[in-house]
Coordinates of C-alpha atoms in Angstrom, one line a residue:
Chain D
X6 CA -16.5 -100.1 157.6
X7 CA -16.9 -102.9 160.1
X8 CA -18.2 -105.2 157.4
X9 CA -15.1 -104.2 155.3
X10 CA -12.7 -105.2 158.0
X11 CA -14.6 -108.3 158.7
X12 CA -14.6 -109.2 155.0
X13 CA -10.9 -108.7 154.6
X14 CA -10.2 -110.8 157.9
X15 CA -12.4 -113.6 156.4
X16 CA -10.4 -113.6 153.3
X17 CA -7.2 -113.8 155.1
X18 CA -8.5 -116.7 157.2
X19 CA -9.6 -118.4 153.9
X20 CA -6.2 -118.0 152.2
X21 CA -4.4 -119.3 155.4
X22 CA -6.6 -122.4 155.3
X23 CA -6.0 -123.0 151.5
X24 CA -2.2 -122.4 152.3
X25 CA -2.5 -125.1 155.1
X26 CA -3.9 -127.5 152.6
X27 CA -1.2 -127.0 150.1
X28 CA 1.4 -127.3 152.8
X29 CA -0.1 -130.6 153.7
X30 CA 0.0 -131.5 150.0
X31 CA 3.9 -130.9 150.1
X32 CA 4.6 -132.4 153.5
X33 CA 2.6 -135.5 153.8
X34 CA 4.1 -138.9 152.9
X35 CA 1.2 -140.9 151.4
X36 CA -1.0 -140.3 148.3
X37 CA -4.3 -140.9 150.4
X38 CA -3.2 -138.6 153.3
X39 CA -2.3 -135.9 150.7
X40 CA -5.8 -136.3 149.1
X41 CA -7.3 -136.0 152.6
X42 CA -5.4 -132.8 153.5
X43 CA -6.3 -131.1 150.0
X44 CA -9.9 -131.8 150.0
X45 CA -10.5 -131.0 153.7
X46 CA -8.8 -127.7 153.5
X47 CA -10.5 -126.7 150.2
X48 CA -14.0 -126.8 151.9
X49 CA -13.2 -124.6 154.8
X50 CA -10.9 -122.1 153.1
X51 CA -12.9 -121.6 150.2
X52 CA -16.1 -121.1 152.2
X53 CA -14.3 -118.3 154.1
X54 CA -13.3 -116.7 150.8
X55 CA -16.8 -116.9 149.6
X56 CA -18.2 -115.4 152.7
X57 CA -15.8 -112.6 152.5
X58 CA -17.1 -111.9 148.9
X59 CA -20.7 -112.1 150.1
X60 CA -20.0 -109.4 152.8
X61 CA -18.4 -107.0 150.2
X62 CA -21.4 -106.9 147.8
X63 CA -25.1 -106.2 148.3
X64 CA -26.6 -107.6 145.1
X65 CA -28.8 -110.7 145.5
X66 CA -27.7 -112.2 142.1
X67 CA -24.1 -112.0 143.3
X68 CA -25.0 -113.7 146.5
X69 CA -26.7 -116.6 144.6
X70 CA -23.7 -116.9 142.3
X71 CA -21.2 -116.9 144.9
X72 CA -23.1 -119.6 146.9
X73 CA -23.3 -121.7 143.8
X74 CA -19.6 -121.4 143.3
X75 CA -19.1 -122.6 146.9
X76 CA -21.5 -125.4 146.4
X77 CA -19.9 -126.5 143.1
X78 CA -16.4 -126.4 144.7
X79 CA -17.4 -128.6 147.7
X80 CA -19.3 -131.1 145.8
X81 CA -16.7 -131.4 143.1
X82 CA -14.0 -131.7 145.7
X83 CA -15.8 -134.6 147.5
X84 CA -16.5 -136.2 144.1
X85 CA -13.0 -136.1 142.6
X86 CA -11.4 -137.1 145.9
X87 CA -13.8 -140.2 146.0
X88 CA -13.1 -141.0 142.2
X89 CA -9.4 -140.7 142.5
X90 CA -9.0 -142.7 145.7
X91 CA -11.4 -145.4 144.5
X92 CA -9.8 -145.8 141.0
X93 CA -6.2 -145.7 142.4
X94 CA -7.1 -148.4 144.9
X95 CA -8.7 -150.6 142.3
X96 CA -6.5 -150.4 139.2
X97 CA -3.2 -148.8 140.1
Chain A
X7 CA -2.5 -99.5 153.7
X8 CA -5.1 -101.1 151.6
X9 CA -2.6 -101.7 148.8
X10 CA -0.3 -103.6 151.4
X11 CA -3.2 -105.7 152.7
X12 CA -4.4 -106.7 149.2
X13 CA -0.9 -107.3 148.2
X14 CA -0.2 -109.7 151.1
X15 CA -3.6 -111.5 150.2
X16 CA -2.6 -112.0 146.5
X17 CA 1.0 -113.1 147.7
X18 CA -0.7 -115.8 150.0
X19 CA -3.0 -116.9 147.1
X20 CA -0.1 -117.0 144.6
X21 CA 2.0 -119.0 147.2
X22 CA -0.8 -121.6 147.2
X23 CA -0.5 -122.0 143.3
X24 CA 3.2 -122.2 143.5
X25 CA 3.2 -125.0 146.1
X26 CA 0.7 -126.9 143.9
X27 CA 3.0 -126.6 141.1
X28 CA 5.9 -127.9 143.2
X29 CA 3.8 -131.1 144.0
X30 CA 3.0 -131.5 140.4
X31 CA 6.7 -131.4 139.6
X32 CA 7.8 -133.7 142.4
X33 CA 4.7 -136.1 142.5
X34 CA 6.0 -139.6 142.3
X35 CA 2.8 -140.9 140.8
X36 CA 0.4 -139.4 138.2
X37 CA -2.4 -139.2 140.9
X38 CA -0.3 -136.9 143.0
X39 CA 0.3 -134.6 139.9
X40 CA -3.5 -134.6 139.2
X41 CA -4.3 -133.8 142.7
X42 CA -2.0 -130.8 142.6
X43 CA -3.6 -129.5 139.4
X44 CA -6.9 -129.9 141.2
X45 CA -5.4 -127.6 143.9
X46 CA -4.5 -125.2 141.1
X47 CA -8.2 -125.2 140.1
X48 CA -9.5 -124.2 143.6
X49 CA -6.6 -121.7 144.1
X50 CA -7.3 -120.2 140.6
X51 CA -11.0 -119.8 141.6
X52 CA -9.9 -118.3 144.9
X53 CA -7.6 -115.8 143.0
X54 CA -10.5 -114.8 140.7
X55 CA -12.8 -114.3 143.7
X56 CA -10.1 -112.1 145.4
X57 CA -9.8 -110.1 142.2
X58 CA -13.6 -109.6 142.4
X59 CA -13.3 -108.4 145.9
X60 CA -10.6 -105.9 144.9
X61 CA -12.1 -104.5 141.7
X62 CA -15.9 -105.1 142.2
X63 CA -16.2 -106.2 138.5
X64 CA -19.3 -108.6 138.2
X65 CA -17.7 -110.8 135.6
X66 CA -15.1 -112.2 137.8
X67 CA -17.9 -114.3 139.5
X68 CA -18.9 -115.8 136.1
X69 CA -15.3 -116.7 135.4
X70 CA -14.9 -118.2 138.8
X71 CA -18.0 -120.3 138.2
X72 CA -17.0 -121.6 134.8
X73 CA -13.4 -122.3 136.2
X74 CA -14.9 -124.4 139.2
X75 CA -17.1 -126.3 136.9
X76 CA -14.8 -127.3 134.3
X77 CA -11.8 -128.1 136.8
X78 CA -14.3 -130.6 138.4
X79 CA -15.2 -132.1 135.1
X80 CA -11.4 -132.5 134.2
X81 CA -10.6 -134.1 137.6
X82 CA -13.4 -136.7 137.3
X83 CA -12.5 -137.3 133.6
X84 CA -8.8 -138.0 134.7
X85 CA -10.0 -140.5 137.3
X86 CA -12.0 -142.4 134.9
X87 CA -10.2 -142.2 131.6
X88 CA -6.5 -142.4 132.7
X89 CA -6.9 -144.6 135.9
X90 CA -9.6 -146.8 134.9
X91 CA -9.8 -149.8 132.4
X92 CA -11.4 -149.3 128.9
X93 CA -14.5 -150.9 127.8
X94 CA -16.4 -151.0 124.6
X95 CA -19.7 -149.1 124.0
X96 CA -21.6 -146.9 126.3
Chain Q
X13 CA 6.7 -96.4 128.4
X14 CA 7.4 -99.9 127.1
X15 CA 10.1 -100.7 129.7
X16 CA 8.4 -99.5 132.9
X17 CA 7.8 -101.8 136.0
X18 CA 6.1 -101.1 139.1
X19 CA 5.3 -102.9 142.4
X20 CA 1.9 -104.1 141.1
X21 CA 3.6 -106.0 138.3
X22 CA 5.0 -108.7 140.7
X23 CA 1.7 -110.7 140.3
X24 CA 2.3 -110.6 136.5
X25 CA 5.9 -111.7 136.9
X26 CA 4.9 -114.6 139.1
X27 CA 2.0 -115.7 136.9
X28 CA 4.1 -115.5 133.8
X29 CA 7.0 -117.4 135.3
X30 CA 4.7 -120.2 136.5
X31 CA 3.2 -120.3 132.9
X32 CA 6.7 -120.6 131.4
X33 CA 7.8 -123.4 133.9
X34 CA 4.6 -125.4 133.2
X35 CA 5.1 -125.1 129.5
X36 CA 8.6 -126.2 129.7
X37 CA 7.7 -129.2 131.9
X38 CA 4.9 -130.1 129.6
X39 CA 7.3 -130.2 126.6
X40 CA 10.3 -131.8 128.5
X41 CA 8.6 -134.6 130.5
X42 CA 9.2 -138.1 129.3
X43 CA 5.8 -139.5 130.4
X44 CA 3.1 -138.4 127.9
X45 CA 0.5 -138.6 130.7
X46 CA 2.4 -136.2 132.9
X47 CA 2.8 -133.8 129.9
X48 CA -0.9 -133.9 129.4
X49 CA -1.5 -132.9 133.1
X50 CA 1.0 -130.1 132.7
X51 CA -0.9 -128.9 129.7
X52 CA -4.0 -128.5 131.6
X53 CA -2.1 -126.5 134.3
X54 CA -0.7 -124.4 131.5
X55 CA -4.2 -123.8 130.3
X56 CA -5.6 -122.7 133.7
X57 CA -2.5 -120.4 134.2
X58 CA -2.9 -118.9 130.8
X59 CA -6.6 -118.2 131.6
X60 CA -5.4 -116.3 134.8
X61 CA -2.9 -114.3 132.6
X62 CA -5.6 -113.2 130.1
X63 CA -7.6 -111.9 133.1
X64 CA -4.5 -109.8 134.1
X65 CA -4.3 -108.4 130.5
X66 CA -7.8 -107.1 130.6
X67 CA -9.2 -109.8 128.3
X68 CA -12.1 -111.5 130.3
X69 CA -13.8 -112.9 127.2
X70 CA -10.5 -114.6 126.1
X71 CA -10.1 -115.8 129.7
X72 CA -13.3 -117.5 129.7
X73 CA -12.9 -119.1 126.4
X74 CA -9.4 -120.3 127.2
X75 CA -10.4 -121.9 130.5
X76 CA -13.5 -123.7 129.1
X77 CA -12.1 -124.5 125.6
X78 CA -8.5 -124.3 125.5
X79 CA -7.8 -126.0 128.8
X80 CA -10.7 -128.2 129.8
X81 CA -12.1 -129.5 126.5
X82 CA -8.6 -129.9 124.9
X83 CA -7.5 -131.6 128.1
X84 CA -10.3 -134.2 127.9
X85 CA -9.4 -134.8 124.2
X86 CA -5.8 -135.2 125.1
X87 CA -6.6 -137.6 128.1
X88 CA -8.4 -139.9 125.6
X89 CA -5.6 -139.6 123.1
X90 CA -3.0 -140.5 125.8
X91 CA -4.8 -143.4 127.0
X92 CA -5.4 -144.7 123.5
X93 CA -1.9 -144.3 122.0
X94 CA 0.9 -146.6 123.1
X95 CA 3.6 -145.0 121.0
X96 CA 7.0 -144.9 122.7
X97 CA 8.9 -141.7 123.1
X98 CA 11.9 -142.1 120.8
X99 CA 15.0 -139.9 120.9
X100 CA 15.3 -137.4 118.2
X101 CA 18.0 -137.5 115.6
X102 CA 21.0 -135.2 116.0
X103 CA 20.5 -133.7 112.6
X104 CA 16.8 -132.8 113.4
X105 CA 17.9 -131.2 116.7
X106 CA 20.5 -129.2 115.0
X107 CA 18.0 -128.0 112.3
X108 CA 15.3 -127.3 114.8
X109 CA 17.7 -125.3 117.0
X110 CA 18.8 -123.3 113.9
X111 CA 15.3 -122.5 112.8
X112 CA 14.2 -121.6 116.4
X113 CA 17.1 -119.3 116.8
X114 CA 16.4 -117.5 113.5
X115 CA 12.9 -116.9 114.5
X116 CA 14.1 -115.7 118.0
X117 CA 16.4 -113.2 116.3
X118 CA 13.6 -112.0 113.9
X119 CA 11.1 -111.6 116.7
X120 CA 13.5 -109.7 119.0
X121 CA 14.3 -107.4 116.0
X122 CA 10.6 -106.9 115.6
X123 CA 10.2 -106.1 119.4
X124 CA 12.5 -103.1 119.0
X125 CA 10.2 -101.6 116.3
X126 CA 6.9 -101.8 118.4
X127 CA 5.4 -98.5 119.4
X128 CA 2.3 -97.6 121.1
X129 CA -0.4 -96.4 118.7
X130 CA -4.1 -96.0 118.3
X131 CA -5.5 -99.0 116.5
X132 CA -9.0 -99.6 115.2
X133 CA -10.2 -99.6 118.8
X134 CA -11.7 -96.1 118.6
X135 CA -13.6 -97.0 115.4
X136 CA -15.1 -99.9 117.2
X137 CA -16.2 -97.9 120.2
X138 CA -17.5 -95.0 118.0
X139 CA -19.8 -97.5 116.1
X140 CA -20.8 -99.7 119.0
X141 CA -24.3 -98.2 119.2
X142 CA -25.1 -99.2 115.7
X143 CA -24.2 -102.9 116.4
X144 CA -27.3 -103.9 118.6
X145 CA -25.1 -105.3 121.4
X146 CA -23.2 -103.4 124.1
X147 CA -20.2 -105.8 124.5
X148 CA -17.4 -104.6 122.2
X149 CA -15.8 -108.1 121.6
X150 CA -19.2 -109.6 120.6
X151 CA -20.0 -106.6 118.4
X152 CA -16.9 -107.3 116.5
X153 CA -17.5 -111.0 116.5
X154 CA -21.2 -111.1 115.3
X155 CA -21.7 -107.9 113.6
X156 CA -18.6 -106.1 112.2
X157 CA -16.7 -109.3 111.4
X158 CA -19.6 -111.6 110.9
X159 CA -17.9 -113.4 107.9
X160 CA -15.2 -114.6 110.2
X161 CA -17.5 -116.1 112.8
X162 CA -19.6 -117.8 110.0
X163 CA -16.4 -119.4 108.6
X164 CA -15.4 -120.3 112.1
X165 CA -18.7 -122.2 112.7
X166 CA -18.1 -123.7 109.2
X167 CA -14.6 -124.9 110.4
X168 CA -15.8 -126.7 113.6
X169 CA -18.6 -128.3 111.7
X170 CA -16.3 -129.5 109.0
X171 CA -13.7 -130.7 111.5
X172 CA -16.3 -132.8 113.3
X173 CA -17.7 -134.3 110.1
X174 CA -14.2 -135.1 109.0
X175 CA -13.6 -136.8 112.4
X176 CA -16.9 -138.7 111.9
X177 CA -16.0 -139.9 108.4
X178 CA -12.8 -141.7 109.5
X179 CA -15.3 -144.2 110.8
X180 CA -13.2 -145.1 113.7
X181 CA -14.8 -147.1 116.6
X182 CA -13.7 -145.3 119.7
X183 CA -13.5 -146.9 123.1
X184 CA -15.9 -145.3 125.5
X185 CA -14.6 -144.8 129.1
X186 CA -17.1 -144.9 131.9
X187 CA -17.6 -145.6 135.6
X188 CA -20.8 -147.2 136.6
X189 CA -21.1 -145.5 140.0
X190 CA -24.5 -144.4 141.6
X191 CA -22.9 -141.3 143.2
X192 CA -21.4 -140.1 139.9
X193 CA -24.8 -140.9 138.1
X194 CA -26.9 -139.0 140.6
X195 CA -24.5 -136.0 140.6
X196 CA -24.3 -135.8 136.8
X197 CA -28.0 -136.0 136.6
X198 CA -28.7 -133.3 139.3
X199 CA -26.1 -131.0 137.9
X200 CA -27.1 -131.2 134.2
X201 CA -30.1 -128.8 134.4
X202 CA -28.1 -126.3 136.4
X203 CA -25.4 -126.5 133.6
X204 CA -27.9 -125.9 130.9
X205 CA -29.3 -123.0 132.7
X206 CA -25.9 -121.5 133.4
X207 CA -24.7 -121.9 129.9
X208 CA -27.8 -120.2 128.5
X209 CA -27.0 -117.5 130.9
X210 CA -23.5 -117.1 129.8
X211 CA -24.8 -117.0 126.1
X212 CA -27.4 -114.3 127.0
X213 CA -24.6 -112.3 128.9
X214 CA -22.8 -112.0 125.5
X215 CA -25.1 -109.3 124.3
X216 CA -24.0 -106.8 127.0
X217 CA -21.0 -108.2 129.2
X218 CA -18.6 -110.9 129.3
X219 CA -19.8 -114.2 127.7
X220 CA -20.9 -115.4 124.5
X221 CA -22.3 -118.4 122.4
X222 CA -19.0 -120.4 122.2
X223 CA -18.3 -120.2 125.9
X224 CA -21.9 -121.3 126.8
X225 CA -21.8 -124.2 124.3
X226 CA -18.4 -125.3 125.5
X227 CA -19.8 -125.3 129.1
X228 CA -22.8 -127.3 128.1
X229 CA -20.5 -129.8 126.3
X230 CA -18.5 -130.3 129.6
X231 CA -21.8 -131.1 131.3
X232 CA -22.7 -133.6 128.6
X233 CA -19.3 -135.2 128.9
X234 CA -19.8 -135.6 132.7
X235 CA -23.1 -137.2 131.9
X236 CA -21.5 -139.7 129.5
X237 CA -18.7 -140.5 131.9
X238 CA -21.2 -141.9 134.4
X239 CA -22.1 -144.4 131.7
X240 CA -25.4 -143.0 130.5
X241 CA -26.4 -142.4 127.0
X242 CA -28.1 -139.1 126.1
X243 CA -32.0 -139.4 126.0
X244 CA -31.9 -137.9 122.4
X245 CA -32.3 -139.6 119.0
X246 CA -29.3 -139.5 116.8
X247 CA -31.4 -137.5 114.1
X248 CA -32.1 -134.8 116.7
X249 CA -28.4 -134.5 117.6
X250 CA -27.6 -134.3 114.0
X251 CA -30.0 -131.4 113.6
X252 CA -28.4 -129.7 116.6
X253 CA -25.0 -130.0 115.3
X254 CA -26.0 -128.4 111.9
X255 CA -28.1 -125.6 113.5
X256 CA -25.3 -123.1 113.9
X257 CA -24.2 -123.1 110.3
X258 CA -27.7 -123.4 108.9
X259 CA -29.4 -120.6 110.9
X260 CA -26.3 -118.2 110.5
X261 CA -26.1 -118.5 106.7
X262 CA -30.0 -118.4 106.5
X263 CA -30.2 -115.2 108.3
X264 CA -27.3 -113.8 106.3
X265 CA -29.0 -114.8 103.0
X266 CA -32.4 -113.4 104.2
X267 CA -31.0 -109.9 104.7
X268 CA -29.1 -110.1 101.5
X269 CA -32.5 -110.9 99.6
X270 CA -34.1 -108.1 101.4
X271 CA -31.5 -105.7 100.1
X272 CA -29.4 -104.9 103.1
X273 CA -26.4 -106.9 102.1
X274 CA -25.0 -110.3 103.4
X275 CA -24.8 -110.4 107.1
X276 CA -25.6 -106.7 107.4
X277 CA -28.4 -106.2 110.0
X278 CA -30.8 -103.2 110.0
X279 CA -30.4 -101.3 113.1
X280 CA -33.8 -102.1 114.7
X281 CA -33.6 -105.8 114.0
X282 CA -29.9 -106.3 114.9
X283 CA -30.3 -107.2 118.6
X284 CA -33.0 -110.0 117.8
X285 CA -31.0 -111.4 114.9
X286 CA -27.8 -111.6 116.9
X287 CA -29.7 -113.3 119.8
X288 CA -31.1 -115.9 117.4
X289 CA -27.7 -116.5 115.9
X290 CA -26.1 -116.8 119.4
X291 CA -28.8 -119.4 120.5
X292 CA -28.1 -121.4 117.4
X293 CA -24.3 -121.2 117.7
X294 CA -24.8 -122.3 121.4
X295 CA -26.6 -125.6 120.8
X296 CA -24.4 -126.6 117.9
X297 CA -21.2 -125.8 119.6
X298 CA -22.3 -127.9 122.6
X299 CA -23.2 -130.9 120.5
X300 CA -20.2 -130.5 118.1
X301 CA -17.7 -130.6 121.1
X302 CA -19.6 -133.5 122.8
X303 CA -19.3 -135.4 119.3
X304 CA -15.7 -134.5 119.1
X305 CA -15.3 -136.2 122.6
X306 CA -17.3 -139.2 122.1
X307 CA -16.4 -139.8 118.5
X308 CA -19.8 -140.8 117.2
X309 CA -23.2 -139.3 116.6
Chain S
X15 CA 4.8 -104.5 132.1
X16 CA 4.1 -104.9 128.3
X17 CA 7.8 -105.9 127.6
X18 CA 7.5 -108.9 129.8
X19 CA 4.6 -110.4 128.2
X20 CA 6.1 -109.7 124.7
X21 CA 9.4 -111.7 125.8
X22 CA 7.2 -114.5 127.4
X23 CA 5.2 -114.9 124.1
X24 CA 8.4 -115.0 122.1
X25 CA 10.0 -117.6 124.6
X26 CA 6.7 -119.8 124.3
X27 CA 6.8 -119.7 120.5
X28 CA 10.5 -120.5 120.4
X29 CA 10.5 -123.6 122.7
X30 CA 7.3 -125.1 121.5
X31 CA 8.5 -124.7 117.9
X32 CA 11.8 -126.5 118.8
X33 CA 9.9 -129.3 120.5
X34 CA 7.4 -129.4 117.6
X35 CA 10.1 -130.3 115.2
X36 CA 12.2 -132.5 117.5
X37 CA 9.5 -134.5 119.1
X38 CA 8.9 -138.0 117.5
X39 CA 5.8 -138.9 119.7
X40 CA 2.7 -137.5 118.1
X41 CA 1.0 -136.7 121.5
X42 CA 4.0 -134.4 122.4
X43 CA 4.0 -132.9 118.9
X44 CA 0.2 -132.0 119.4
X45 CA 0.8 -130.4 122.8
X46 CA 3.6 -128.4 121.4
X47 CA 1.3 -127.2 118.6
X48 CA -1.1 -126.0 121.2
X49 CA 1.5 -124.2 123.2
X50 CA 2.7 -122.6 120.0
X51 CA -0.9 -121.4 119.4
X52 CA -1.0 -120.0 123.0
X53 CA 2.3 -118.0 122.5
X54 CA 0.8 -116.4 119.3
X55 CA -2.3 -115.5 121.2
X56 CA -0.3 -113.9 124.0
X57 CA 1.4 -111.8 121.5
X58 CA -1.9 -110.6 120.0
X59 CA -3.5 -109.9 123.4
X60 CA -0.3 -107.8 124.5
X61 CA -0.5 -105.9 121.2
X62 CA -4.2 -105.2 122.1
X63 CA -3.3 -103.8 125.5
X64 CA -0.5 -101.5 124.0
X65 CA -2.8 -98.7 122.9
X66 CA -3.6 -95.2 123.9
X67 CA -7.2 -95.8 124.5
X68 CA -8.4 -96.6 128.0
X69 CA -9.6 -100.1 127.4
X70 CA -7.9 -102.6 125.2
X71 CA -8.6 -102.9 121.5
X72 CA -11.5 -105.5 121.0
X73 CA -10.6 -106.5 117.6
X74 CA -7.5 -108.7 118.5
X75 CA -9.5 -110.2 121.3
X76 CA -12.2 -111.2 118.8
X77 CA -9.5 -112.7 116.6
X78 CA -8.1 -114.6 119.4
X79 CA -11.4 -116.0 120.4
X80 CA -11.8 -117.2 116.8
X81 CA -8.4 -118.7 116.8
X82 CA -8.9 -120.7 120.2
X83 CA -12.1 -122.3 118.8
X84 CA -10.4 -123.2 115.5
X85 CA -7.3 -124.6 117.6
X86 CA -9.7 -126.9 119.5
X87 CA -11.3 -128.2 116.4
X88 CA -8.0 -128.8 114.8
X89 CA -6.8 -130.6 118.0
X90 CA -10.1 -132.8 117.7
X91 CA -9.4 -133.9 114.3
X92 CA -5.7 -134.5 115.0
X93 CA -6.5 -136.7 118.0
X94 CA -8.9 -138.9 115.9
X95 CA -6.3 -139.0 113.1
X96 CA -3.5 -140.2 115.5
X97 CA -5.8 -142.8 117.2
X98 CA -6.6 -144.0 113.7
X99 CA -2.8 -144.3 112.8
X100 CA -2.2 -146.4 116.0
X101 CA -5.0 -148.8 115.0
X102 CA -3.3 -149.1 111.5
X103 CA 0.0 -149.9 113.0
X104 CA -1.2 -152.6 115.3

């Protein structure tokens, strides 16, 4: 029961972090700062959501796959942020 | 009680997607639109994981994994194909 | 029954409304690049809608193929074509509006005649133990309606060979960056493993050969975007692209010669034959879609 | 909830058909064709859900799966034809 409450709390924290990222995407004035807000909030918020899912299952295969999802999301977030900023600065 | 909590959670995640859609619509430049669609990719993955938490069906994790992978590939491809210059030959 | 709504349907309403808005924006926007971006968002949202409609197999295929691979193709098209968006003729608009209105009336009329009934679903679930796989969609796809899938593999193979026969020299877009190179090299083995896993899952759960192959094609495209050529000879890629059609029709013919009938598997051999067919479709889908993106063998 | 998906499918088919006829840019015409296909698939999947059995009918799911793959191969060949046409016009 304690794990369940903790898991739901983690998911709420994650959702609020993701929401903070998207509010930053709406409110900030400049493309680069918007990119910054988006990629930073994704990492932490998504991490909390994955943590919540890990707490709610007890299969090893699910844990591995969930960790892989998190790893993929953060590495792609970094890579795409870098690629978009670099290309925009050079060509656009 | 549980229904209300999960409803609030899904509402927050949907709000996330909706705000992304607003930025895609308003985005003055193309890069902003693509960024917001990236946000939709992450938000969609988060929504799938929330479904996994609610229903405990294992296939949602595979869906989330595929979603995350391909959203990233599309983002990188956008940056290289649309924003970059074209050259001949690999 | 048909017109009931509840509190849980708010999610469906919101997703559907967002889907409709993204489709509308994709069709209405003046800039073709922007309409490509909106099309990708449309694909993601429709994937979520298939999940809501209890069709996870279709969701996986829509996210991977219908949204991502189509999106990559449309990016290439948008960058390559410089055609301006001209205004349509008034006569065409009137005509199109008339046709659309007629179809709207016809479909709304059809909507009033729809009723809830048992379809062939119960037949599929009754015979599922004879098919050799536990997943109902894959049982239909590879055993009960094997002809359809054989022709489908034939259609993609023919489409790619038609594309190659145009002999167009396509421009290759790449970015010579050490980070991207390292990442694509590191992630490729993982993507190969994961796509094989998805293919294997097709025998008992959500997954299948087309989904796995399309995932691998995404990984190969990422590999090519970093400016690297595949470490395979053209002849090997050619064999890979033809493997699906070849193995599928060979196995069908083999069973026909043994007296079971074309594409009718005996019960004890059905699982292994379906696995071999899935493996061959996996490899050929991956390389066919990669060829569709790169435009050359 | 079934009625909402039926109406959504009909609306998608209608607007994309209109734009498919009206658009004079081939890129937008291709996108309209893809959205038209998605509307038809939505109609099929909703019909699959509208049964008395517990889980949805797998036969329309298999049909839609085939349809998506065929739509992608049609898109691939259309893309290369349009690129070819642009080269001819130059």
